[in-house]
Short mmCIF file of C-alpha atoms in Angstrom, two decimals:
data_model
loop_
_atom_site.label_atom_id
_atom_site.label_comp_id
_atom_site.label_asym_id
_atom_site.label_seq_id
_atom_site.Cartn_x
_atom_site.Cartn_y
_atom_site.Cartn_z
CA MET A 1 22.44 51.93 73.28
CA GLN A 2 26.23 51.37 73.48
CA ARG A 3 28.02 49.96 70.41
CA ALA A 4 30.84 47.61 70.66
CA ALA A 5 33.32 47.18 67.86
CA ALA A 6 34.39 43.65 67.37
CA PRO A 7 36.59 42.03 68.45
CA SER A 8 36.43 43.80 71.87
CA PRO A 9 36.12 42.83 75.34
CA VAL A 10 32.46 41.69 76.41
CA TYR A 11 30.61 43.93 78.69
CA TYR A 12 27.55 43.28 80.73
CA ALA A 13 24.74 44.83 82.62
CA ASP A 14 25.00 45.35 86.11
CA ASP A 15 26.15 41.99 87.75
CA ALA A 16 25.24 39.81 84.74
CA PRO A 17 27.69 37.06 84.21
CA PRO A 18 29.27 36.57 80.93
CA PRO A 19 27.94 33.88 78.39
CA PRO A 20 29.31 30.28 79.13
CA GLU A 21 32.56 29.31 77.10
CA PRO A 22 31.81 27.13 74.09
CA PRO A 23 32.08 23.28 74.87
CA ALA A 24 35.17 21.63 73.99
CA ARG A 25 34.66 19.59 70.84
CA GLY A 26 36.80 17.50 68.50
CA ARG A 27 37.81 19.19 65.59
CA VAL A 28 36.41 18.42 62.06
CA TRP A 29 38.65 19.70 59.35
CA ARG A 30 37.19 20.38 56.06
CA VAL A 31 38.53 20.99 52.49
CA LEU A 32 36.52 23.05 50.14
CA GLY A 33 37.28 23.09 46.38
CA TRP A 34 36.24 25.00 43.47
CA LEU A 35 36.71 23.73 39.89
CA SER A 36 36.03 25.26 36.33
CA ILE A 37 37.36 24.17 33.10
CA GLY A 38 40.98 24.45 34.08
CA LEU A 39 40.64 25.59 37.65
CA SER A 40 40.67 24.26 41.17
CA VAL A 41 41.16 26.41 44.23
CA VAL A 42 41.58 24.43 47.58
CA LEU A 43 41.50 26.45 50.74
CA VAL A 44 41.84 24.36 53.67
CA ALA A 45 41.83 24.43 57.44
CA ALA A 46 43.64 21.66 57.73
CA SER A 47 44.72 18.27 58.12
CA LEU A 48 47.69 20.00 57.23
CA THR A 49 48.10 22.41 60.15
CA ALA A 50 51.92 21.88 60.43
CA TYR A 51 53.72 25.03 58.98
CA GLY A 52 56.21 22.76 57.12
CA PHE A 53 53.48 21.28 55.18
CA TRP A 54 52.10 24.69 54.32
CA ARG A 55 55.43 26.04 53.28
CA ARG A 56 56.10 23.11 51.03
CA LEU A 57 52.93 23.81 49.18
CA ASP A 58 53.40 27.31 49.02
CA GLY A 59 56.63 26.86 47.34
CA GLN A 60 54.84 25.25 44.52
CA ILE A 61 52.62 28.05 43.52
CA ALA A 62 53.40 30.63 40.83
CA ARG A 63 52.76 34.38 41.57
CA GLU A 64 52.22 37.40 39.84
CA ASN A 65 52.18 41.22 40.75
CA VAL A 66 49.23 42.88 39.30
CA ASP A 67 48.61 45.93 41.77
CA GLY A 68 50.14 48.56 39.54
CA ARG A 69 47.87 47.53 36.50
CA LEU A 70 44.48 47.68 38.33
CA GLY A 71 44.34 51.38 38.07
CA ASP A 72 42.82 53.93 40.57
CA ASP A 73 39.04 53.59 39.91
CA ARG A 74 38.39 50.73 41.93
CA PRO A 75 35.29 49.79 44.02
CA GLU A 76 35.29 50.31 47.62
CA LYS A 77 35.58 47.41 49.90
CA LEU A 78 32.28 47.40 51.78
CA ASN A 79 32.59 44.45 54.22
CA ASN A 80 34.60 41.48 55.32
CA SER A 81 33.55 39.16 52.34
CA LEU A 82 36.16 37.57 50.18
CA ASN A 83 36.03 37.80 46.51
CA ILE A 84 38.34 35.75 44.39
CA LEU A 85 38.40 35.86 40.48
CA LEU A 86 38.86 32.26 39.14
CA MET A 87 40.08 31.94 35.47
CA GLY A 88 40.61 28.91 33.25
CA SER A 89 43.17 29.75 30.62
CA ASP A 90 42.98 28.01 27.18
CA SER A 91 46.85 28.61 26.63
CA ARG A 92 48.59 26.16 24.29
CA ALA A 93 51.89 26.80 25.73
CA GLY A 94 54.23 24.04 27.16
CA GLU A 95 52.24 20.91 28.32
CA ASN A 96 48.99 22.33 26.71
CA SER A 97 50.43 22.23 23.10
CA ARG A 98 48.80 18.83 22.36
CA TYR A 99 45.44 20.69 22.31
CA GLY A 100 46.03 22.60 19.23
CA GLU A 101 47.50 25.88 17.99
CA GLU A 102 45.97 29.05 19.08
CA SER A 103 47.70 32.37 19.08
CA GLY A 104 47.64 34.16 22.18
CA GLN A 105 45.21 33.12 25.21
CA ARG A 106 41.96 33.73 26.61
CA SER A 107 40.18 33.16 29.77
CA ASP A 108 37.99 30.15 28.84
CA THR A 109 36.21 30.34 32.01
CA THR A 110 35.79 33.08 34.40
CA ILE A 111 34.05 32.97 37.75
CA LEU A 112 33.76 35.31 40.60
CA LEU A 113 33.95 33.46 43.77
CA HIS A 114 32.17 35.36 46.55
CA ILE A 115 32.69 33.99 50.24
CA SER A 116 30.17 35.65 52.57
CA PRO A 117 31.50 37.36 55.84
CA GLY A 118 32.35 34.57 58.49
CA GLY A 119 32.98 31.97 55.67
CA GLU A 120 29.55 30.41 56.01
CA SER A 121 28.63 30.22 52.49
CA ALA A 122 29.89 30.79 49.11
CA ILE A 123 28.63 31.48 45.57
CA GLY A 124 30.45 31.05 42.26
CA ILE A 125 29.25 33.52 39.55
CA SER A 126 29.98 32.47 35.97
CA PHE A 127 30.56 35.03 33.26
CA PRO A 128 29.63 33.83 29.83
CA ARG A 129 32.70 34.24 27.36
CA ASP A 130 30.27 35.24 24.62
CA SER A 131 29.16 38.28 26.58
CA MET A 132 29.45 41.52 24.85
CA VAL A 133 30.65 44.13 27.30
CA GLN A 134 32.62 47.53 27.64
CA MET A 135 36.19 46.74 28.73
CA PRO A 136 38.45 49.47 30.26
CA SER A 137 41.95 50.34 29.04
CA CYS A 138 44.62 47.89 30.24
CA GLU A 139 48.17 47.78 30.70
CA LYS A 140 50.41 44.71 29.62
CA LYS A 141 53.20 43.39 31.45
CA ASN A 142 55.58 45.33 29.05
CA GLY A 143 54.10 48.59 29.69
CA ALA A 144 52.11 48.71 26.49
CA VAL A 145 48.52 50.12 27.02
CA ILE A 146 45.48 48.59 25.21
CA PRO A 147 42.81 51.23 24.72
CA ALA A 148 39.22 50.84 26.16
CA GLN A 149 37.01 48.74 23.89
CA PHE A 150 33.75 47.01 23.38
CA GLY A 151 33.85 43.16 22.73
CA MET A 152 33.56 39.73 23.99
CA ILE A 153 34.44 39.51 27.74
CA ASN A 154 37.21 36.82 27.20
CA ALA A 155 39.16 39.26 25.00
CA ALA A 156 40.01 41.04 28.31
CA PHE A 157 42.39 38.12 29.41
CA SER A 158 44.18 38.19 25.81
CA ASN A 159 44.54 42.23 26.10
CA GLY A 160 46.27 42.23 29.48
CA GLY A 161 46.21 38.76 31.16
CA PRO A 162 44.65 38.34 34.69
CA ALA A 163 45.02 41.99 35.60
CA CYS A 164 42.77 43.03 32.62
CA THR A 165 40.14 40.58 33.31
CA TRP A 166 40.24 41.50 37.15
CA LYS A 167 39.90 45.42 36.05
CA THR A 168 37.15 44.45 33.58
CA ILE A 169 34.94 42.47 35.97
CA GLU A 170 35.43 45.12 38.84
CA SER A 171 34.29 47.86 36.42
CA LEU A 172 31.25 45.63 35.32
CA THR A 173 30.08 44.69 38.70
CA ARG A 174 31.56 47.38 40.92
CA VAL A 175 32.48 44.44 43.38
CA HIS A 176 35.75 44.78 44.93
CA ILE A 177 38.02 41.65 44.01
CA ASP A 178 40.61 40.55 46.49
CA HIS A 179 42.57 37.81 44.89
CA TYR A 180 42.72 35.83 41.46
CA VAL A 181 43.41 32.30 40.61
CA GLU A 182 44.49 30.87 37.17
CA VAL A 183 44.98 27.50 35.89
CA ASP A 184 45.42 25.92 32.47
CA PHE A 185 44.25 22.64 30.84
CA SER A 186 47.08 20.64 32.14
CA GLY A 187 46.50 21.82 35.67
CA PHE A 188 43.02 20.83 35.47
CA LYS A 189 43.82 17.16 34.59
CA ARG A 190 46.33 17.14 37.53
CA VAL A 191 43.65 18.09 39.93
CA VAL A 192 40.90 15.71 38.95
CA ASP A 193 43.41 12.82 38.70
CA ALA A 194 44.54 13.84 42.31
CA LEU A 195 40.66 13.48 43.53
CA ASP A 196 40.63 10.01 41.80
CA GLY A 197 38.02 11.36 39.48
CA VAL A 198 34.99 13.05 39.73
CA GLU A 199 31.25 11.89 39.29
CA ILE A 200 29.22 13.13 36.45
CA CYS A 201 25.91 12.07 34.82
CA VAL A 202 25.14 12.23 30.90
CA PRO A 203 21.94 11.93 29.09
CA HIS A 204 23.05 9.60 26.29
CA ARG A 205 26.22 7.90 25.09
CA ILE A 206 28.69 10.26 23.75
CA ASP A 207 31.47 9.54 21.19
CA ASP A 208 33.18 12.93 20.28
CA PRO A 209 36.68 12.39 18.55
CA LYS A 210 37.60 16.08 18.40
CA ALA A 211 37.30 16.52 22.22
CA GLU A 212 38.64 12.86 22.80
CA LEU A 213 35.50 12.17 24.53
CA HIS A 214 33.86 8.83 24.99
CA LEU A 215 31.24 8.27 27.64
CA LYS A 216 28.51 5.84 28.36
CA LYS A 217 24.93 6.89 29.52
CA GLY A 218 24.16 7.84 32.93
CA ARG A 219 26.35 8.05 36.22
CA GLN A 220 30.11 7.46 36.10
CA THR A 221 33.38 8.86 37.14
CA VAL A 222 35.83 10.68 34.76
CA GLN A 223 39.49 11.39 35.14
CA GLY A 224 42.21 13.21 33.11
CA GLU A 225 41.31 13.58 29.30
CA GLN A 226 37.89 12.53 29.85
CA ALA A 227 36.97 15.02 32.51
CA LEU A 228 38.67 17.71 30.22
CA GLY A 229 36.73 16.71 27.37
CA TYR A 230 33.53 16.53 29.28
CA VAL A 231 33.67 20.07 30.43
CA ARG A 232 35.06 21.62 27.09
CA THR A 233 32.69 19.94 24.71
CA ARG A 234 30.06 22.10 23.30
CA TYR A 235 28.38 20.26 20.19
CA VAL A 236 27.63 16.81 21.29
CA LEU A 237 25.65 17.74 24.54
CA ASN A 238 22.45 19.86 24.76
CA ASP A 239 22.31 22.75 22.30
CA GLY A 240 25.97 23.44 21.81
CA SER A 241 25.72 26.92 23.30
CA ASP A 242 28.34 28.58 25.66
CA LEU A 243 25.50 28.92 28.36
CA GLU A 244 24.74 25.05 28.40
CA ARG A 245 28.58 24.51 28.52
CA ILE A 246 28.60 26.85 31.56
CA LYS A 247 25.80 24.93 33.24
CA ARG A 248 27.64 21.66 32.68
CA GLN A 249 30.82 22.90 34.20
CA GLN A 250 28.91 24.25 37.17
CA ALA A 251 27.53 20.69 37.85
CA PHE A 252 31.09 19.45 37.38
CA MET A 253 32.19 22.03 40.07
CA ALA A 254 29.54 21.08 42.34
CA SER A 255 30.61 17.51 42.12
CA VAL A 256 34.17 18.48 42.87
CA VAL A 257 32.99 20.39 45.98
CA LYS A 258 31.12 17.23 47.11
CA LYS A 259 34.17 15.06 46.53
CA ALA A 260 36.63 17.26 48.27
CA THR A 261 34.42 17.64 51.31
CA ASP A 262 33.87 13.79 51.62
CA ARG A 263 34.83 12.59 55.02
CA GLY A 264 36.86 9.91 53.50
CA MET A 265 39.07 12.46 51.73
CA LEU A 266 39.55 14.37 54.99
CA THR A 267 40.54 11.38 56.98
CA ASP A 268 43.46 10.58 54.73
CA PRO A 269 46.31 13.04 55.17
CA GLY A 270 48.11 11.60 52.27
CA ARG A 271 45.48 11.82 49.99
CA THR A 272 44.57 15.43 51.16
CA TYR A 273 48.31 16.50 50.84
CA GLY A 274 48.57 14.86 47.40
CA PHE A 275 45.23 16.78 46.29
CA LEU A 276 46.68 20.18 47.54
CA SER A 277 50.02 19.56 46.07
CA ALA A 278 48.45 18.84 42.73
CA VAL A 279 46.58 22.07 43.17
CA ALA A 280 49.38 24.24 44.06
CA LYS A 281 51.41 22.98 41.08
CA SER A 282 48.60 23.82 38.66
CA ILE A 283 47.64 27.47 39.60
CA LYS A 284 48.89 30.92 39.40
CA VAL A 285 47.83 33.79 41.84
CA ASP A 286 48.45 37.24 42.50
CA ASP A 287 51.42 37.86 44.91
CA ARG A 288 49.09 39.22 47.79
CA LEU A 289 47.65 35.59 48.17
CA THR A 290 50.38 34.76 50.45
CA LEU A 291 50.86 31.67 52.75
CA PRO A 292 49.54 33.50 55.88
CA THR A 293 46.75 34.80 53.83
CA MET A 294 45.77 31.45 52.50
CA GLN A 295 45.96 30.18 56.13
CA LYS A 296 43.76 32.91 57.25
CA ILE A 297 41.18 32.25 54.61
CA ALA A 298 41.24 28.55 55.30
CA GLY A 299 40.73 29.02 59.00
CA SER A 300 37.40 31.15 58.23
CA LEU A 301 36.16 28.30 56.14
CA ARG A 302 36.14 25.77 58.71
CA GLY A 303 32.79 23.93 58.82
CA MET A 304 31.69 24.99 55.13
CA SER A 305 29.87 22.11 53.71
CA ALA A 306 28.82 21.36 50.06
CA GLY A 307 25.21 22.39 50.77
CA LYS A 308 26.48 25.95 51.39
CA VAL A 309 28.28 26.25 48.01
CA ARG A 310 26.09 27.33 44.92
CA PHE A 311 26.86 28.13 41.37
CA VAL A 312 25.01 30.54 39.26
CA THR A 313 25.39 32.41 35.63
CA VAL A 314 25.25 36.23 35.36
CA PRO A 315 21.74 36.81 33.86
CA VAL A 316 22.02 37.56 30.01
CA GLN A 317 19.73 38.17 27.09
CA ALA A 318 20.34 38.09 23.35
CA TYR A 319 22.61 40.53 21.85
CA PRO A 320 20.75 42.18 19.01
CA GLN A 321 23.52 42.75 16.55
CA ASP A 322 24.76 38.99 16.63
CA LYS A 323 22.53 36.13 17.53
CA ASN A 324 25.68 34.18 18.66
CA ARG A 325 26.50 36.65 21.31
CA VAL A 326 24.80 37.88 24.48
CA GLN A 327 24.71 40.92 26.85
CA PHE A 328 23.99 41.27 30.49
CA SER A 329 20.31 41.55 31.58
CA ARG A 330 20.66 44.74 33.48
CA ALA A 331 17.36 44.21 35.31
CA LEU A 332 18.37 40.89 36.59
CA ALA A 333 22.21 41.30 36.83
CA ALA A 334 22.13 44.48 38.79
CA PRO A 335 20.63 43.10 42.07
CA LEU A 336 22.87 40.25 41.84
CA PHE A 337 25.99 42.44 41.84
CA GLN A 338 24.62 44.77 44.39
CA ALA A 339 23.68 41.86 46.80
CA VAL A 340 27.35 40.38 46.57
CA ARG A 341 28.63 44.03 46.91
CA GLU A 342 26.67 44.73 50.11
CA ASP A 343 26.65 41.23 51.50
CA ASN A 344 26.92 42.05 55.32
CA LYS A 345 25.27 39.21 57.15
CA LEU A 346 25.58 35.62 57.69
CA PRO A 347 23.20 33.34 55.68
CA GLU A 348 19.87 32.44 56.89
CA PRO A 349 19.51 28.83 58.72
CA ALA A 350 16.83 26.68 57.27
CA PRO A 351 13.48 27.73 59.09
CA THR A 352 11.89 25.78 61.59
CA PRO A 353 7.98 25.66 61.79
CA VAL A 354 6.55 27.69 64.75
CA PRO A 355 4.92 25.51 67.14
CA ALA A 356 0.95 25.35 66.94
CA GLN A 357 -0.89 27.04 69.72
CA ASN A 358 -3.61 25.02 71.44
CA ALA A 359 -6.37 26.43 73.77
CA ASN A 360 -4.37 25.22 76.81
CA GLN A 361 -1.13 26.98 75.73
CA ALA A 362 -0.38 30.63 76.58
CA PRO A 363 0.21 32.99 73.69
CA PRO A 364 3.79 34.00 73.01
CA VAL A 365 4.99 37.13 75.29
CA PRO A 366 5.19 40.42 73.36
CA PRO A 367 8.63 41.21 72.07
CA ALA A 368 8.77 44.35 74.14
CA GLN A 369 8.92 42.12 77.18
CA VAL A 370 11.90 40.30 76.15
CA ARG A 371 15.10 41.81 77.55
CA VAL A 372 17.89 40.33 75.59
CA GLY A 373 21.63 40.73 75.44
CA VAL A 374 23.26 40.07 72.04
CA PHE A 375 26.85 38.75 71.98
CA ASN A 376 29.07 37.99 68.96
CA GLY A 377 30.66 34.66 69.16
CA THR A 378 32.10 34.81 65.61
CA HIS A 379 34.21 38.04 66.01
CA THR A 380 32.86 39.21 62.62
CA PRO A 381 33.11 42.93 62.98
CA GLY A 382 29.62 44.38 63.63
CA LEU A 383 27.69 41.21 63.62
CA ALA A 384 26.21 41.62 67.05
CA GLN A 385 25.12 45.28 66.65
CA ARG A 386 23.57 44.43 63.28
CA THR A 387 21.55 41.61 64.76
CA ALA A 388 20.60 43.86 67.89
CA ASP A 389 19.37 46.70 65.45
CA GLN A 390 17.25 43.92 63.60
CA LEU A 391 15.72 42.89 67.08
CA THR A 392 15.20 46.41 67.92
CA GLU A 393 13.22 46.96 64.73
CA ARG A 394 11.04 44.11 65.87
CA ARG A 395 10.38 45.68 69.25
CA PHE A 396 12.76 43.65 71.22
CA LYS A 397 14.19 45.21 74.22
CA VAL A 398 18.09 44.80 73.67
CA VAL A 399 19.84 45.70 76.96
CA LYS A 400 23.46 44.83 75.92
CA VAL A 401 25.53 44.11 72.99
CA GLY A 402 29.17 42.52 73.16
CA THR A 403 31.65 40.01 72.11
CA THR A 404 32.57 36.91 73.66
CA LYS A 405 36.31 36.20 74.51
CA LYS A 406 36.15 32.82 72.55
CA PRO A 407 34.44 31.79 69.31
CA TYR A 408 31.28 29.87 69.48
CA PRO A 409 30.76 27.02 66.67
CA ARG A 410 26.98 27.28 67.25
CA THR A 411 24.30 29.92 68.09
CA GLN A 412 22.85 29.60 71.53
CA ILE A 413 19.61 31.13 73.14
CA LEU A 414 20.12 31.04 77.10
CA TYR A 415 17.98 32.17 79.61
CA GLY A 416 17.87 32.95 83.48
CA VAL A 417 15.12 32.10 86.04
CA GLY A 418 11.85 33.45 85.08
CA ALA A 419 12.64 34.10 81.55
CA GLU A 420 11.57 30.98 79.78
CA ALA A 421 8.62 32.52 78.15
CA GLN A 422 10.82 35.27 76.94
CA ALA A 423 13.51 33.04 75.42
CA ALA A 424 10.72 30.97 73.69
CA ARG A 425 9.52 34.20 72.09
CA LEU A 426 13.08 35.01 70.87
CA ALA A 427 13.48 31.54 69.42
CA ILE A 428 10.36 32.11 67.40
CA ALA A 429 11.81 35.13 65.69
CA ILE A 430 15.43 33.43 65.33
CA PRO A 431 14.31 29.78 64.42
CA GLY A 432 16.64 26.78 64.70
CA HIS A 433 18.05 27.50 68.03
CA PRO A 434 16.23 25.74 70.91
CA PRO A 435 16.37 27.80 74.22
CA ARG A 436 18.02 26.21 77.17
CA PRO A 437 18.41 27.56 80.80
CA TRP A 438 21.74 28.84 82.15
CA LYS A 439 22.16 28.86 85.94
CA SER A 440 24.52 31.68 85.92
CA ALA A 441 22.23 33.81 83.92
CA LYS A 442 20.78 36.90 85.43
CA PRO A 443 16.95 36.17 86.27
CA GLY A 444 14.49 37.58 83.73
CA TYR A 445 17.20 37.97 81.10
CA VAL A 446 17.82 36.23 77.79
CA TYR A 447 21.02 35.89 76.16
CA LEU A 448 21.68 35.45 72.30
CA VAL A 449 25.16 34.34 71.62
CA ILE A 450 25.78 34.24 67.95
CA GLY A 451 27.86 31.15 66.63
CA LYS A 452 29.43 30.39 63.41
CA ASP A 453 25.94 29.06 62.07
CA GLY A 454 24.36 32.37 62.17
CA ALA A 455 21.26 34.01 63.75
CA ALA A 456 19.09 35.29 60.93
CA LEU A 457 15.61 36.46 61.87
CA ARG A 458 12.55 34.64 60.50
CA GLY A 459 11.72 36.19 57.18
CA GLN A 460 15.04 37.86 56.71
CA ASN A 461 16.59 37.60 53.19
CA THR A 462 19.64 35.29 52.56
CA MET A 463 22.82 36.96 51.59
CA VAL A 464 22.23 36.77 47.78
CA PRO A 465 19.07 36.20 46.02
CA THR A 466 18.20 32.97 44.36
CA VAL A 467 19.03 32.86 40.77
CA ALA A 468 17.04 30.79 38.15
CA GLY A 469 18.97 27.64 37.23
CA GLU A 470 21.62 27.76 40.09
CA ILE A 471 23.28 24.65 41.09
CA ARG A 472 24.12 23.49 44.62
CA ALA A 473 27.03 21.53 45.32
CA ASP A 474 25.17 18.98 47.49
CA ARG A 475 22.79 18.13 44.65
CA ASP A 476 22.81 14.60 43.25
CA VAL A 477 24.64 14.59 39.85
CA CYS A 478 21.83 13.04 37.68
CA ALA A 479 19.20 15.59 39.20
CA ARG A 480 17.82 17.79 36.52
CA THR A 481 18.32 21.68 37.33
#
């Protein structure tokens, strides 16, 4: 079988015509937001397409060079996914001085945001700050070296800032990190206020003077200080543990994603720009997260919806030497890290039921009788070949592999004269894409054109395994997890 590297010119068997061009569609621009205790990152493909708007936003972002402090022992980049380290700083400097005195700064929240190849789904993995881990040696900005040590994971930020946390997470997960984003308490409030508040749900009335938190029972919208108090408080909700606080933060982040992807937000350019401007003023990033890079990332996230974003916590267990600390559960955490590391396929669409056979209905044709050409309509490198290999393993006869000239928003199964039954058989293997005839198709042939919504085979695993207690961004805020 001939292999084609994407993107490359499409090629065909004999006189078989190319797949049809995708239909012209109105563009629906989406905003995707992730928010932790002091963190919101917005990547938008955008109501703000004008270069001048991007330049104005870009000029508000603080940047830092960390390349020289990450060391040489870094994990290999295995795919085209994107991994961004999100950190919420508890610094009391500047505007944050009103939250009390605290020497130095730690990362109050650490999340590894993994965006799958093709930008079709995202998972935010929270690292409990009470986790006891082995940290590598780190270099400070002034050149001083902090020796390798064992301790709480949030000490890495205090040891060497974002670069040390970056280096530590890479050493623990062996996942290659591409960028980092940091924000503090004041930045958190600006972002929430720019969204006109975020919806939460609390089980009972709360009055916590220490956290400046006063909330009624049930569903409500919080802004500014109330929002910050809600994600920071530990002792008036649940059991006061860091793990319960993380779960509450994840529910808050899910609500932010839901609000940021709301159609009303997207149809108001003024609100959208105000929100993005608030984010830009509130974050610090690595200097490789440049304007062109952000635009490229934003473009890859078009079509991402709240239902494709989820938040999980690294599986942990009790740390024997201290009941107030935890350690990673190797048996459960290792498969999660491996799945993120090796994620190389688009997420599986929701399965559709296989039509029941009746006495008058012919049984499906065997896969070996289905001649199919597989075409990459996303230009994600290697996608068509991976799918073709999976079909071959299931005994389908793959006759061609190629890449379309233009991207396709949706996957299509097309067939020529005499190939209706063969197309129906392929649709059983790849559910969710009803076959349709195509007058230009070669008789007897089936064409699988993979669009942005993917083409996962029935029974194929999703990109990352489900984790107990995970929270999806399209959930109802009052739903129990």
